Structure formats: structure tokens, C-alpha cells
mmCIF file of C-alpha atoms in Angstrom:
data_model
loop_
_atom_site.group_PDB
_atom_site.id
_atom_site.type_symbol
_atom_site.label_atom_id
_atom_site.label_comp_id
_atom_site.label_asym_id
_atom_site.label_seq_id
_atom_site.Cartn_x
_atom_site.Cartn_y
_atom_site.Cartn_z
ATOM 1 C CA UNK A 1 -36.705 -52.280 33.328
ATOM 2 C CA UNK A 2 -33.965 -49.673 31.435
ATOM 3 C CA UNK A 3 -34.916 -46.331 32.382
ATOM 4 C CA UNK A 4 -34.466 -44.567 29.384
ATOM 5 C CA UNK A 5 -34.628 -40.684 30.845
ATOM 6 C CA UNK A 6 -31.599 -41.036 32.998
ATOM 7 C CA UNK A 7 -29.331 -42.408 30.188
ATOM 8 C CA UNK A 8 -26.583 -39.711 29.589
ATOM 9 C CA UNK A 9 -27.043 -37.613 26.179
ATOM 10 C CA UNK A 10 -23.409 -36.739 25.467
ATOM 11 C CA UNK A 11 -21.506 -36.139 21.574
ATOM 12 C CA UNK A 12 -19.812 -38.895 20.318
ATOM 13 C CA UNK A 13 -16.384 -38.621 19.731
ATOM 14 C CA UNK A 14 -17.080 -38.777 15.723
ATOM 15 C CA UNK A 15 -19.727 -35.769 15.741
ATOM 16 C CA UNK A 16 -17.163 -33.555 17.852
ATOM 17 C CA UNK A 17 -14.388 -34.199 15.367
ATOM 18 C CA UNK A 18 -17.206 -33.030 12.149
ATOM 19 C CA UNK A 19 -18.028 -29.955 14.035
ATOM 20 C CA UNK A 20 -14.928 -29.316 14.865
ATOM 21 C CA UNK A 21 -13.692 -29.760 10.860
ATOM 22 C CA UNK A 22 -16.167 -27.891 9.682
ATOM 23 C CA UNK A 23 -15.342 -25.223 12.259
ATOM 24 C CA UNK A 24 -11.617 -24.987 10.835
ATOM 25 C CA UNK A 25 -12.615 -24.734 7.043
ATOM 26 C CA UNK A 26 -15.121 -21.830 7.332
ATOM 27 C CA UNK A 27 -12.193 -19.991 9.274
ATOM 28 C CA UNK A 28 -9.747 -20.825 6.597
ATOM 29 C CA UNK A 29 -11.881 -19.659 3.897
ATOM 30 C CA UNK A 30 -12.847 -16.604 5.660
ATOM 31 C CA UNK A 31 -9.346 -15.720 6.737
ATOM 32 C CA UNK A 32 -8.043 -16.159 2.997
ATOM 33 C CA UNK A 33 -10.747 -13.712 1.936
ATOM 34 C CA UNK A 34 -10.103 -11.098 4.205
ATOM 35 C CA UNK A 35 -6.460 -11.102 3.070
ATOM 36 C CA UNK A 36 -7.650 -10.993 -0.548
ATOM 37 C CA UNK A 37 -9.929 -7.791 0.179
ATOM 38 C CA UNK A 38 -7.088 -6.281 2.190
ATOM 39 C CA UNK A 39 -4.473 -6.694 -0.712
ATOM 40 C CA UNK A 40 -7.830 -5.286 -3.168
ATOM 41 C CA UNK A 41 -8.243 -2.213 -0.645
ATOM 42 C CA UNK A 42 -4.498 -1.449 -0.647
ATOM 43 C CA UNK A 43 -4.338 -1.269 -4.138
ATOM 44 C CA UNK A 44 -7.456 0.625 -4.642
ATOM 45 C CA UNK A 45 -5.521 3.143 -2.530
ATOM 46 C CA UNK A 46 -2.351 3.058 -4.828
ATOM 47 C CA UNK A 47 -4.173 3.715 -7.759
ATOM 48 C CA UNK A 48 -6.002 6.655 -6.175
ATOM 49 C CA UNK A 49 -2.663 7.818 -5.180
ATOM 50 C CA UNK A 50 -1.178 7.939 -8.457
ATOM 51 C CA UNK A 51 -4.493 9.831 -9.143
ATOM 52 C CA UNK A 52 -3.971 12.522 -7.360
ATOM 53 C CA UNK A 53 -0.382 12.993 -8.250
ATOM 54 C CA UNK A 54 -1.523 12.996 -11.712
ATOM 55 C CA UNK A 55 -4.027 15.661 -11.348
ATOM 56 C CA UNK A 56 -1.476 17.927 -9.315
ATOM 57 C CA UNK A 57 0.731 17.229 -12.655
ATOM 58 C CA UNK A 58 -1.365 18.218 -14.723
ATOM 59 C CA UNK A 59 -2.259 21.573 -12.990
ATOM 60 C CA UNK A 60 1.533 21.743 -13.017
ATOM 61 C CA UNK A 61 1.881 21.446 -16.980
ATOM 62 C CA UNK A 62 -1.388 23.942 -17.112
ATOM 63 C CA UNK A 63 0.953 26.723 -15.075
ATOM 64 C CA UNK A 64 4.428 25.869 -16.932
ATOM 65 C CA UNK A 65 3.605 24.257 -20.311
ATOM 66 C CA UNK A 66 5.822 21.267 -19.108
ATOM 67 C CA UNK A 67 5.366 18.515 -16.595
ATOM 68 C CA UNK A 68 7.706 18.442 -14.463
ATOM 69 C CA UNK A 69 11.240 17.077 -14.848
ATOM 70 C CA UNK A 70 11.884 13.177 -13.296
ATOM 71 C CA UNK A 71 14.803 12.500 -11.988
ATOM 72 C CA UNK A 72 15.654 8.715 -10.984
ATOM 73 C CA UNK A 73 11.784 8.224 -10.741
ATOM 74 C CA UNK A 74 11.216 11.543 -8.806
ATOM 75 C CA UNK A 75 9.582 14.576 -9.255
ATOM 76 C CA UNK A 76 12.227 17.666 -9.679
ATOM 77 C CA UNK A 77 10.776 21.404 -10.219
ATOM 78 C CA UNK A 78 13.843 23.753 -8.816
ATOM 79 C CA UNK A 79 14.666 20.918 -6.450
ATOM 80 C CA UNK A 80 14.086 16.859 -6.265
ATOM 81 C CA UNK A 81 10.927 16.341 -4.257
ATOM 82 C CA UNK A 82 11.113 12.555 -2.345
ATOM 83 C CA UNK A 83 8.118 11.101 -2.250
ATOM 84 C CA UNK A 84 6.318 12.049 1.110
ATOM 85 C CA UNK A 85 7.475 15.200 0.269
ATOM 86 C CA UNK A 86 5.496 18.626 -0.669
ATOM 87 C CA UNK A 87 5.027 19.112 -4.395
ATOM 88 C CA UNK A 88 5.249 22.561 -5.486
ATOM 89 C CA UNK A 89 7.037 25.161 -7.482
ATOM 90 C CA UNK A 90 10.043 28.054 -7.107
ATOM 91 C CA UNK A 91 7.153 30.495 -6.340
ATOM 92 C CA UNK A 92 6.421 28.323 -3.391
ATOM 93 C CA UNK A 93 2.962 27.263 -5.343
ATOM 94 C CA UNK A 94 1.634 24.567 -3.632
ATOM 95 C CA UNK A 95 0.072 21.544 -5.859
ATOM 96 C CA UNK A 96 -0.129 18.567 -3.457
ATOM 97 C CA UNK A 97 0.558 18.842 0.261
ATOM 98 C CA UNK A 98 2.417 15.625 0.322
ATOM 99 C CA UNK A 99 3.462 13.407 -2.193
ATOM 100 C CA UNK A 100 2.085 9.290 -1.306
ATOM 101 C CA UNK A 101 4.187 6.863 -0.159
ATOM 102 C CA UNK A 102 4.565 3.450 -0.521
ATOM 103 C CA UNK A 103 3.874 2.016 2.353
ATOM 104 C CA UNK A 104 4.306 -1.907 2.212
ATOM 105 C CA UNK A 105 8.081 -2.759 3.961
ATOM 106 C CA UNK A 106 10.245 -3.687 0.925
ATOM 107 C CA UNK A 107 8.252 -2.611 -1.757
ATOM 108 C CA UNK A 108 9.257 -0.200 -4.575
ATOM 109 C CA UNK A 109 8.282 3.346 -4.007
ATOM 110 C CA UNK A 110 5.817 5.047 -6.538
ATOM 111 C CA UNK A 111 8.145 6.298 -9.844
ATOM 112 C CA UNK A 112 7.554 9.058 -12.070
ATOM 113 C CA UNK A 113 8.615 9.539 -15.556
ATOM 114 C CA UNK A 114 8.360 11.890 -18.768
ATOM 115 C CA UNK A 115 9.019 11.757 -21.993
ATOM 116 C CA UNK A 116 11.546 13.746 -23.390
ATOM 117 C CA UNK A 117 10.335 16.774 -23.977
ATOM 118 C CA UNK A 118 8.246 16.784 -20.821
ATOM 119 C CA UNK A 119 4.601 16.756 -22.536
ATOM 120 C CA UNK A 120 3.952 13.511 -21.381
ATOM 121 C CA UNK A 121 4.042 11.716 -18.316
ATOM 122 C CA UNK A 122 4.037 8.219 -16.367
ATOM 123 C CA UNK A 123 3.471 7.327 -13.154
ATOM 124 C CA UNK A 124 4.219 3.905 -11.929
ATOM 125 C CA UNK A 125 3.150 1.027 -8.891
ATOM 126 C CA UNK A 126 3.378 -2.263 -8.129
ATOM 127 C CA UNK A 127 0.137 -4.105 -7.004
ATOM 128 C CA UNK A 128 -0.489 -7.004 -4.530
ATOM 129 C CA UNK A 129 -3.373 -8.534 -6.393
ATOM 130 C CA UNK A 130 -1.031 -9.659 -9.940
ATOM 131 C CA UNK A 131 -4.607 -10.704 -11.427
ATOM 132 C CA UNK A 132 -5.846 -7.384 -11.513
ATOM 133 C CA UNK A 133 -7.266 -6.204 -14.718
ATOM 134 C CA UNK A 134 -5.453 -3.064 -14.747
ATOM 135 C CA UNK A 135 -2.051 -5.214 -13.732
ATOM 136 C CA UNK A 136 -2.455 -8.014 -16.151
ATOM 137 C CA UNK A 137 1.088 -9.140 -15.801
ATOM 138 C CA UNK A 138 2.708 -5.943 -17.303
ATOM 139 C CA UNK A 139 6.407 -5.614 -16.174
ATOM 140 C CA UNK A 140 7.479 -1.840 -16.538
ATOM 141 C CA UNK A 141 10.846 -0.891 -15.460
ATOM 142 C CA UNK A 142 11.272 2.716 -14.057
ATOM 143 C CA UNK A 143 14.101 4.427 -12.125
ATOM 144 C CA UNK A 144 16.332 2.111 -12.484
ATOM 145 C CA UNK A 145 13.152 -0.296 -11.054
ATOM 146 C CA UNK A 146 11.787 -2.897 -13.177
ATOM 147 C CA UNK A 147 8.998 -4.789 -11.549
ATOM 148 C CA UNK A 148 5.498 -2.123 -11.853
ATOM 149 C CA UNK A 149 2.753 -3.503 -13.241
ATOM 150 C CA UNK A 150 0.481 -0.433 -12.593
ATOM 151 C CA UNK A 151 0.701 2.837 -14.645
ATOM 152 C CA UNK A 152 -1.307 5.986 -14.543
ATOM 153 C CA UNK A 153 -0.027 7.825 -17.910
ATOM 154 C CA UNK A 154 -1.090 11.057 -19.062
ATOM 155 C CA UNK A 155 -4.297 11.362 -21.279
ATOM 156 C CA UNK A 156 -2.448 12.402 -24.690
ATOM 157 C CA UNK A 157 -0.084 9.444 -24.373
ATOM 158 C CA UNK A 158 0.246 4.929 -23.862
ATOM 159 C CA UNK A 159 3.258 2.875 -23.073
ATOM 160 C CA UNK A 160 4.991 0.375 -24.948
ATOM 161 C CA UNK A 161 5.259 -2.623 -23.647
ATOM 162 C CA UNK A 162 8.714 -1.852 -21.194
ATOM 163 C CA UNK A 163 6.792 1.194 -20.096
ATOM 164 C CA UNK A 164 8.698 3.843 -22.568
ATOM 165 C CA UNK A 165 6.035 6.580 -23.360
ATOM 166 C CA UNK A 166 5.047 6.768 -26.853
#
């Protein structure tokens, strides 16, 4: 008579292989969406960036009258300040500690721009996440830079559609 407790329970060959399959697609699927809320969370911190600049412009134009002047996508009060850089005046007012910086490797840095009589301004990024409502496949060329797709422009003023201020 077959003894049926000492027969060896063991996974077949076929169940290991399901487990395992199942194993690798929930790890690709979660892998892609971390990457996908990394590239959100990077932008989210671009655009609150080119916030702040644009609030320590406009405390600028609310001291001079004028935004600032740009200068190949920089910002230039007595001097050209780089991005990374302190933003302030010739009295040695102080309206952001230190500019942002790009900091994805061969990326465009931020790029600032005004319109001609330096009422209006323009500041400019590129995002990782194209689909982004904000992005929606906008080109703008700055600096000498085309390739932006994000811009931050001041409240009396929009872009046309190659990111000249209007």
C-alpha cells in the first residue's frame, strides 16, 4: 500500500517559472513608475525654481522700474550674474541668495529674457516629462537655445509661439 504522507511536496518546474514571471513584471512596472515620478519631481522643482527667480524679478522691477537686463539668457544688473550665482544690485541689495541651476548633465541651463524695453520678462526650462500640460510640445528658443518647452513669463505679458514676448 502507497503511503501517501511521505510522498515529496515539491513546485513543479511550470509553477516556478509563473511565479517567477509574475515576479519580473511587477518589478518592471514598478521600476518604470518610479522613474516617471522622479522625472515629475524634478520638474516640479524646475518650475518652482523659475518661481522664485520670478518673484526676486519682480521685487527687482518694484526697486528700479525695469527688470533687469538679459544678456545671452542671463541676468545682468551692473554685472552678468551666471546662474548659481547671487542676484542682486550695485547697492549690494540682495534679491535671491543664489540663482538655480540646472542640474541634469547635458541639459540647457535655465534662460532669461526681456522684452525690449525691459517691462516684461521670460524665463525659460526644459522638462523631462514632454507630456506635461504646462510643456505641451512648445519649442521656445532662448539664448541662442532653442529646445524649452517651459516658460514662467511675467503677469502683464504671453509668448508667441517661438517664445518672443508680446
Amino acid at each position: 500500500m502507497l503511503n501517501l504522507y511521505k510522498m515529496k511536496k515539491a513546485f513543479t518546474l511550470v509553477e516556478l517559472l509563473v511565479v517567477i514571471s509574475i515576479m519580473a513584471i511587477l518589478t518592471i512596472v514598478t521600476v518604470s513608475q518610479f522613474r516617471t515620478a522622479r522625472k515629475r519631481a524634478n520638474d516640479v522643482a524646475r518650475k518652482g525654481d523659475l518661481n522664485s527667480v520670478a518673484k526676486a524679478l519682480q521685487l527687482y522691477f518694484a526697486d528700479y522700474g525695469k527688470m533687469p537686463e538679459a544678456v545671452d539668457g542671463q541676468i545682468k544688473t551692473d554685472v552678468i550674474i551666471k546662474w548659481g550665482e547671487e542676484f542682486k544690485d550695485s547697492t549690494g541689495y540682495i534679491y535671491m541668495v543664489k540663482l538655480p541651476t540646472e542640474n541634469t548633465d547635458g541639459w540647457p541651463q535655465y534662460c532669461y529674457k526681456t522684452d525690449i524695453d525691459q517691462k516684461k520678462y521670460a524665463l525659460f526650462a526644459k522638462l523631462e516629462v514632454q507630456s506635461d500640460g504646462e510643456c505641451d510640445g512648445n519649442s521656445y528658443s532662448c539664448g541662442g537655445v532653442s529646445g524649452y518647452c517651459y516658460a514662467n513669463v511675467s503677469p502683464n505679458t504671453s509668448l508667441d509661439d517661438d517664445g518672443n514676448l508680446l
